[in-house]
């Protein structure tokens, strides 16, 4: 804030601005915080108006983990999200590398198609994917759950391509002259330089897959393979909804993703800013 | 063997090349045979024949976009020519992968691996070699020894654990050099290695490179757009223009007997003065006359239009300071003797330290002369007369730009060889 005479007015503006921001953040966080608080409330207190759980109990968590296969569902979700992430990185890296290193005449067309794939909503692919998986006999398997989700790897391809293009070509030339094969250049020179971008792609893909609902509910609805997002509906039992344990399970489903995001949000922002893609 | 032929043939190839063109060159010589490289529809490189002698320090010079860097990348194998063959040490390497040509390169931006330390950068190629060829490749002890030697040679011993981002420009250049020489290449390629350095460091690095070449004793090819580097560093000079080789030879030869007007004006600073003149018969051979310019030369059979060139440093001022134009009268007899006489008014005087460059204007157009710092320089606006000895004159065909027979008479003997380069064929 430069200038002494301006200071009071600037402060007033800042106060107003911050008040608006705080209210907005509170509005967004309130349901989350209420759910978090309620998940620690005993029995029918879940419906109570008290903002804090009094007394706090882990009963809901114990019940959710004991009576429902929540642990198994979390494991399924982790396997699915990790599998999809690894496939995205592998396919994205190889495709991006070949786009940059083995540029050819049809490049523009192929690149255009990849870009189009980015724009196609994944929901539009659900039916063809489902038919393919069903006819291959892969319903209710991890293969059927994971592999079709590779169809959305265009983002990884384009983002990594931008990052590989930013590597000076002389660096690749130096590796080539040092006798490195294509694979060695990729592994020993390109890969270490792409760490930030790969991390960003991994986090985005992991979070997206973790939160995916439509595809798992269709292709793998059984508790052995389905994800936590789908599994939460089990709490709508025939005796009525178990809201306390449901909230506890929902918290368990959300926390890993929130943690990952808080640890890495800076890195994601950097990777997207550097690449010029947004 | 220093020889070159390019299309169209230039008058450089005055005689047959010693030995047949296919005589086995020494192990590190590089030969281009009809090498053509096109990008899109544009031909960026078209070299009918170029021999880089074994153990020479060859400097390739030319304006930007003349194909010199492309040529270097073709030697390295980073670019594949559209036609023609590249030979290193007599072996056709056109289809050999870059890593197996015995060639290493220092890039303009040094291209150090940013995620590796100095010693990891230097050892990178050796480690790969050890991995690819477990039996014949270097073992761990040998790699360590060679990296230590390379570091010692280039004064990097203290910096081995640093990363490229922690190094200055000069240090990075030395790491790039160490990485290139540690693999003991037959041919060391340097792509404008000095352009990223500041002026002071550049002069030091020039001397370092020349010394390094002497110690290594391999073939070095350096690409530059700086004509000073071209003249001062190499034992062999290749001048390129528009994708073609304009001239090759010992730097002093190229400087003293440029093959065409392009080489004449590109090599040397200040650039050569050129004047269009008309030849007339003269008892001594021929008389070249233009507005405000007159020269008598020994050569006969000159074409109808001739471009006359002389270097700024070869002119001798005939009008000392303070002599009024009227008193010049007696010296008017001078033009009858052999050589060039030229008049002009001093327009700009540039003091450069060792010498003074005077820019003059006259009926013959603008021209520049360089006089030693000890010589008193006339003031701006004064009229001066300048003489150039006949053996310092260069004649070119105005139509083709190619060099004509030497104005002083019979063709001069080639300059004695430098650094083991025989200037035969030049």
mmCIF file of N, CA and C in Angstrom, chain B residues 306-372:
data_model
loop_
_atom_site.group_PDB
_atom_site.id
_atom_site.type_symbol
_atom_site.label_atom_id
_atom_site.label_comp_id
_atom_site.label_asym_id
_atom_site.label_seq_id
_atom_site.Cartn_x
_atom_site.Cartn_y
_atom_site.Cartn_z
ATOM 1 N N UNK B 306 35.445 -5.518 -64.957
ATOM 2 C CA UNK B 306 36.270 -6.108 -63.917
ATOM 3 C C UNK B 306 35.950 -5.421 -62.593
ATOM 4 N N UNK B 307 35.930 -6.216 -61.534
ATOM 5 C CA UNK B 307 35.771 -5.635 -60.203
ATOM 6 C C UNK B 307 37.141 -5.675 -59.536
ATOM 7 N N UNK B 308 37.592 -4.517 -59.135
ATOM 8 C CA UNK B 308 38.927 -4.390 -58.574
ATOM 9 C C UNK B 308 38.812 -4.290 -57.055
ATOM 10 N N UNK B 309 39.587 -5.125 -56.362
ATOM 11 C CA UNK B 309 39.514 -5.101 -54.899
ATOM 12 C C UNK B 309 40.859 -4.853 -54.258
ATOM 13 N N UNK B 310 40.819 -4.206 -53.097
ATOM 14 C CA UNK B 310 42.045 -4.026 -52.295
ATOM 15 C C UNK B 310 41.663 -3.964 -50.831
ATOM 16 N N UNK B 311 42.542 -4.474 -49.983
ATOM 17 C CA UNK B 311 42.267 -4.499 -48.554
ATOM 18 C C UNK B 311 42.606 -3.154 -47.932
ATOM 19 N N UNK B 312 41.800 -2.797 -46.934
ATOM 20 C CA UNK B 312 41.966 -1.489 -46.292
ATOM 21 C C UNK B 312 43.385 -1.290 -45.774
ATOM 22 N N UNK B 313 44.016 -2.367 -45.318
ATOM 23 C CA UNK B 313 45.352 -2.231 -44.737
ATOM 24 C C UNK B 313 46.451 -2.165 -45.769
ATOM 25 N N UNK B 314 46.133 -2.437 -47.045
ATOM 26 C CA UNK B 314 47.164 -2.471 -48.081
ATOM 27 C C UNK B 314 47.366 -1.122 -48.776
ATOM 28 N N UNK B 315 46.487 -0.164 -48.477
ATOM 29 C CA UNK B 315 46.609 1.142 -49.112
ATOM 30 C C UNK B 315 47.649 2.002 -48.404
ATOM 31 N N UNK B 316 48.376 2.782 -49.177
ATOM 32 C CA UNK B 316 49.360 3.694 -48.595
ATOM 33 C C UNK B 316 48.922 5.112 -48.923
ATOM 34 N N UNK B 317 48.728 5.924 -47.869
ATOM 35 C CA UNK B 317 48.311 7.303 -48.098
ATOM 36 C C UNK B 317 49.466 8.094 -48.698
ATOM 37 N N UNK B 318 49.162 8.828 -49.758
ATOM 38 C CA UNK B 318 50.221 9.587 -50.417
ATOM 39 C C UNK B 318 50.183 11.045 -50.042
ATOM 40 N N UNK B 319 49.084 11.503 -49.476
ATOM 41 C CA UNK B 319 48.975 12.914 -49.130
ATOM 42 C C UNK B 319 49.153 13.073 -47.639
ATOM 43 N N UNK B 320 50.287 13.590 -47.230
ATOM 44 C CA UNK B 320 50.476 13.769 -45.798
ATOM 45 C C UNK B 320 49.620 14.905 -45.276
ATOM 46 N N UNK B 321 49.406 14.947 -43.997
ATOM 47 C CA UNK B 321 48.585 15.967 -43.380
ATOM 48 C C UNK B 321 49.145 17.353 -43.701
ATOM 49 N N UNK B 322 48.264 18.244 -43.978
ATOM 50 C CA UNK B 322 48.667 19.631 -44.157
ATOM 51 C C UNK B 322 49.081 19.984 -45.568
ATOM 52 N N UNK B 323 49.192 19.008 -46.445
ATOM 53 C CA UNK B 323 49.558 19.339 -47.827
ATOM 54 C C UNK B 323 48.286 19.752 -48.565
ATOM 55 N N UNK B 324 48.323 20.917 -49.141
ATOM 56 C CA UNK B 324 47.117 21.397 -49.804
ATOM 57 C C UNK B 324 46.918 20.645 -51.110
ATOM 58 N N UNK B 325 45.662 20.495 -51.542
ATOM 59 C CA UNK B 325 45.387 19.766 -52.778
ATOM 60 C C UNK B 325 46.197 20.299 -53.960
ATOM 61 N N UNK B 326 46.498 21.614 -53.962
ATOM 62 C CA UNK B 326 47.197 22.188 -55.101
ATOM 63 C C UNK B 326 48.607 21.600 -55.248
ATOM 64 N N UNK B 327 49.238 21.322 -54.136
ATOM 65 C CA UNK B 327 50.621 20.847 -54.198
ATOM 66 C C UNK B 327 50.718 19.386 -54.614
ATOM 67 N N UNK B 328 49.541 18.766 -54.870
ATOM 68 C CA UNK B 328 49.562 17.363 -55.281
ATOM 69 C C UNK B 328 50.021 17.213 -56.719
ATOM 70 N N UNK B 329 50.000 18.284 -57.413
ATOM 71 C CA UNK B 329 50.242 18.256 -58.852
ATOM 72 C C UNK B 329 51.339 17.285 -59.294
ATOM 73 N N UNK B 330 52.541 17.384 -58.715
ATOM 74 C CA UNK B 330 53.627 16.540 -59.236
ATOM 75 C C UNK B 330 53.316 15.039 -59.141
ATOM 76 N N UNK B 331 52.626 14.637 -58.108
ATOM 77 C CA UNK B 331 52.377 13.203 -57.938
ATOM 78 C C UNK B 331 51.372 12.673 -58.946
ATOM 79 N N UNK B 332 50.808 13.550 -59.745
ATOM 80 C CA UNK B 332 49.862 13.094 -60.759
ATOM 81 C C UNK B 332 50.514 12.149 -61.767
ATOM 82 N N UNK B 333 51.820 12.159 -61.799
ATOM 83 C CA UNK B 333 52.520 11.267 -62.729
ATOM 84 C C UNK B 333 52.471 9.823 -62.233
ATOM 85 N N UNK B 334 52.230 9.671 -60.936
ATOM 86 C CA UNK B 334 52.306 8.346 -60.339
ATOM 87 C C UNK B 334 51.497 7.270 -61.049
ATOM 88 N N UNK B 335 50.229 7.523 -61.451
ATOM 89 C CA UNK B 335 49.404 6.448 -61.988
ATOM 90 C C UNK B 335 50.017 5.718 -63.177
ATOM 91 N N UNK B 336 51.011 6.282 -63.802
ATOM 92 C CA UNK B 336 51.585 5.562 -64.926
ATOM 93 C C UNK B 336 52.324 4.312 -64.466
ATOM 94 N N UNK B 337 52.796 4.293 -63.229
ATOM 95 C CA UNK B 337 53.477 3.112 -62.701
ATOM 96 C C UNK B 337 52.474 2.018 -62.401
ATOM 97 N N UNK B 338 52.927 0.796 -62.130
ATOM 98 C CA UNK B 338 52.002 -0.274 -61.808
ATOM 99 C C UNK B 338 51.326 -0.029 -60.461
ATOM 100 N N UNK B 339 50.138 -0.577 -60.295
ATOM 101 C CA UNK B 339 49.411 -0.414 -59.042
ATOM 102 C C UNK B 339 48.205 0.481 -59.198
ATOM 103 N N UNK B 340 47.569 0.753 -58.068
ATOM 104 C CA UNK B 340 46.300 1.489 -58.063
ATOM 105 C C UNK B 340 46.490 2.870 -57.459
ATOM 106 N N UNK B 341 45.874 3.843 -58.066
ATOM 107 C CA UNK B 341 45.828 5.178 -57.481
ATOM 108 C C UNK B 341 44.369 5.579 -57.350
ATOM 109 N N UNK B 342 44.066 6.145 -56.185
ATOM 110 C CA UNK B 342 42.670 6.422 -55.858
ATOM 111 C C UNK B 342 42.612 7.732 -55.094
ATOM 112 N N UNK B 343 41.573 8.530 -55.341
ATOM 113 C CA UNK B 343 41.433 9.781 -54.613
ATOM 114 C C UNK B 343 40.106 9.820 -53.893
ATOM 115 N N UNK B 344 40.085 10.592 -52.833
ATOM 116 C CA UNK B 344 38.823 10.741 -52.131
ATOM 117 C C UNK B 344 38.914 11.785 -51.043
ATOM 118 N N UNK B 345 37.758 12.126 -50.479
ATOM 119 C CA UNK B 345 37.687 13.058 -49.359
ATOM 120 C C UNK B 345 37.417 12.263 -48.094
ATOM 121 N N UNK B 346 38.139 12.616 -47.036
ATOM 122 C CA UNK B 346 37.932 11.887 -45.788
ATOM 123 C C UNK B 346 36.571 12.242 -45.204
ATOM 124 N N UNK B 347 35.779 11.212 -44.885
ATOM 125 C CA UNK B 347 34.420 11.419 -44.384
ATOM 126 C C UNK B 347 34.362 11.131 -42.889
ATOM 127 N N UNK B 348 34.894 9.996 -42.484
ATOM 128 C CA UNK B 348 34.845 9.589 -41.074
ATOM 129 C C UNK B 348 36.212 9.018 -40.708
ATOM 130 N N UNK B 349 36.676 9.339 -39.509
ATOM 131 C CA UNK B 349 37.925 8.749 -39.021
ATOM 132 C C UNK B 349 37.610 7.926 -37.772
ATOM 133 N N UNK B 350 37.961 6.648 -37.816
ATOM 134 C CA UNK B 350 37.701 5.747 -36.684
ATOM 135 C C UNK B 350 39.018 5.320 -36.073
ATOM 136 N N UNK B 351 39.233 5.666 -34.811
ATOM 137 C CA UNK B 351 40.448 5.241 -34.133
ATOM 138 C C UNK B 351 40.152 3.931 -33.417
ATOM 139 N N UNK B 352 40.864 2.857 -33.734
ATOM 140 C CA UNK B 352 40.557 1.561 -33.137
ATOM 141 C C UNK B 352 41.617 1.110 -32.139
ATOM 142 N N UNK B 353 42.620 1.918 -31.901
ATOM 143 C CA UNK B 353 43.674 1.512 -30.976
ATOM 144 C C UNK B 353 44.961 1.236 -31.723
ATOM 145 N N UNK B 354 45.004 0.044 -32.369
ATOM 146 C CA UNK B 354 46.229 -0.288 -33.108
ATOM 147 C C UNK B 354 46.293 0.453 -34.426
ATOM 148 N N UNK B 355 45.148 0.805 -34.955
ATOM 149 C CA UNK B 355 45.158 1.457 -36.258
ATOM 150 C C UNK B 355 44.013 2.457 -36.329
ATOM 151 N N UNK B 356 44.014 3.196 -37.410
ATOM 152 C CA UNK B 356 42.939 4.157 -37.640
ATOM 153 C C UNK B 356 42.313 3.827 -38.984
ATOM 154 N N UNK B 357 41.007 3.695 -38.989
ATOM 155 C CA UNK B 357 40.300 3.407 -40.239
ATOM 156 C C UNK B 357 39.712 4.721 -40.745
ATOM 157 N N UNK B 358 40.057 5.063 -41.960
ATOM 158 C CA UNK B 358 39.466 6.276 -42.521
ATOM 159 C C UNK B 358 38.482 5.890 -43.626
ATOM 160 N N UNK B 359 37.312 6.474 -43.499
ATOM 161 C CA UNK B 359 36.266 6.256 -44.503
ATOM 162 C C UNK B 359 36.328 7.425 -45.465
ATOM 163 N N UNK B 360 36.479 7.144 -46.754
ATOM 164 C CA UNK B 360 36.592 8.220 -47.731
ATOM 165 C C UNK B 360 35.471 8.111 -48.757
ATOM 166 N N UNK B 361 35.135 9.251 -49.336
ATOM 167 C CA UNK B 361 34.200 9.275 -50.445
ATOM 168 C C UNK B 361 34.874 9.960 -51.610
ATOM 169 N N UNK B 362 34.580 9.472 -52.791
ATOM 170 C CA UNK B 362 35.180 10.078 -53.978
ATOM 171 C C UNK B 362 34.407 9.631 -55.191
ATOM 172 N N UNK B 363 34.901 9.975 -56.354
ATOM 173 C CA UNK B 363 34.203 9.579 -57.582
ATOM 174 C C UNK B 363 34.100 8.060 -57.708
ATOM 175 N N UNK B 364 35.023 7.321 -57.083
ATOM 176 C CA UNK B 364 34.981 5.862 -57.163
ATOM 177 C C UNK B 364 34.035 5.253 -56.141
ATOM 178 N N UNK B 365 33.278 6.094 -55.452
ATOM 179 C CA UNK B 365 32.371 5.595 -54.425
ATOM 180 C C UNK B 365 33.048 5.660 -53.074
ATOM 181 N N UNK B 366 32.447 5.001 -52.075
ATOM 182 C CA UNK B 366 33.027 5.005 -50.737
ATOM 183 C C UNK B 366 34.100 3.943 -50.622
ATOM 184 N N UNK B 367 35.137 4.227 -49.868
ATOM 185 C CA UNK B 367 36.145 3.202 -49.593
ATOM 186 C C UNK B 367 36.769 3.449 -48.239
ATOM 187 N N UNK B 368 37.397 2.417 -47.715
ATOM 188 C CA UNK B 368 38.009 2.502 -46.386
ATOM 189 C C UNK B 368 39.465 2.116 -46.466
ATOM 190 N N UNK B 369 40.282 2.848 -45.740
ATOM 191 C CA UNK B 369 41.694 2.498 -45.649
ATOM 192 C C UNK B 369 42.062 2.457 -44.179
ATOM 193 N N UNK B 370 42.981 1.571 -43.863
ATOM 194 C CA UNK B 370 43.400 1.433 -42.475
ATOM 195 C C UNK B 370 44.872 1.802 -42.405
ATOM 196 N N UNK B 371 45.204 2.725 -41.517
ATOM 197 C CA UNK B 371 46.600 3.138 -41.390
ATOM 198 C C UNK B 371 47.063 2.867 -39.970
ATOM 199 N N UNK B 372 48.344 2.572 -39.827
ATOM 200 C CA UNK B 372 48.907 2.268 -38.521
ATOM 201 C C UNK B 372 48.728 3.432 -37.568
#
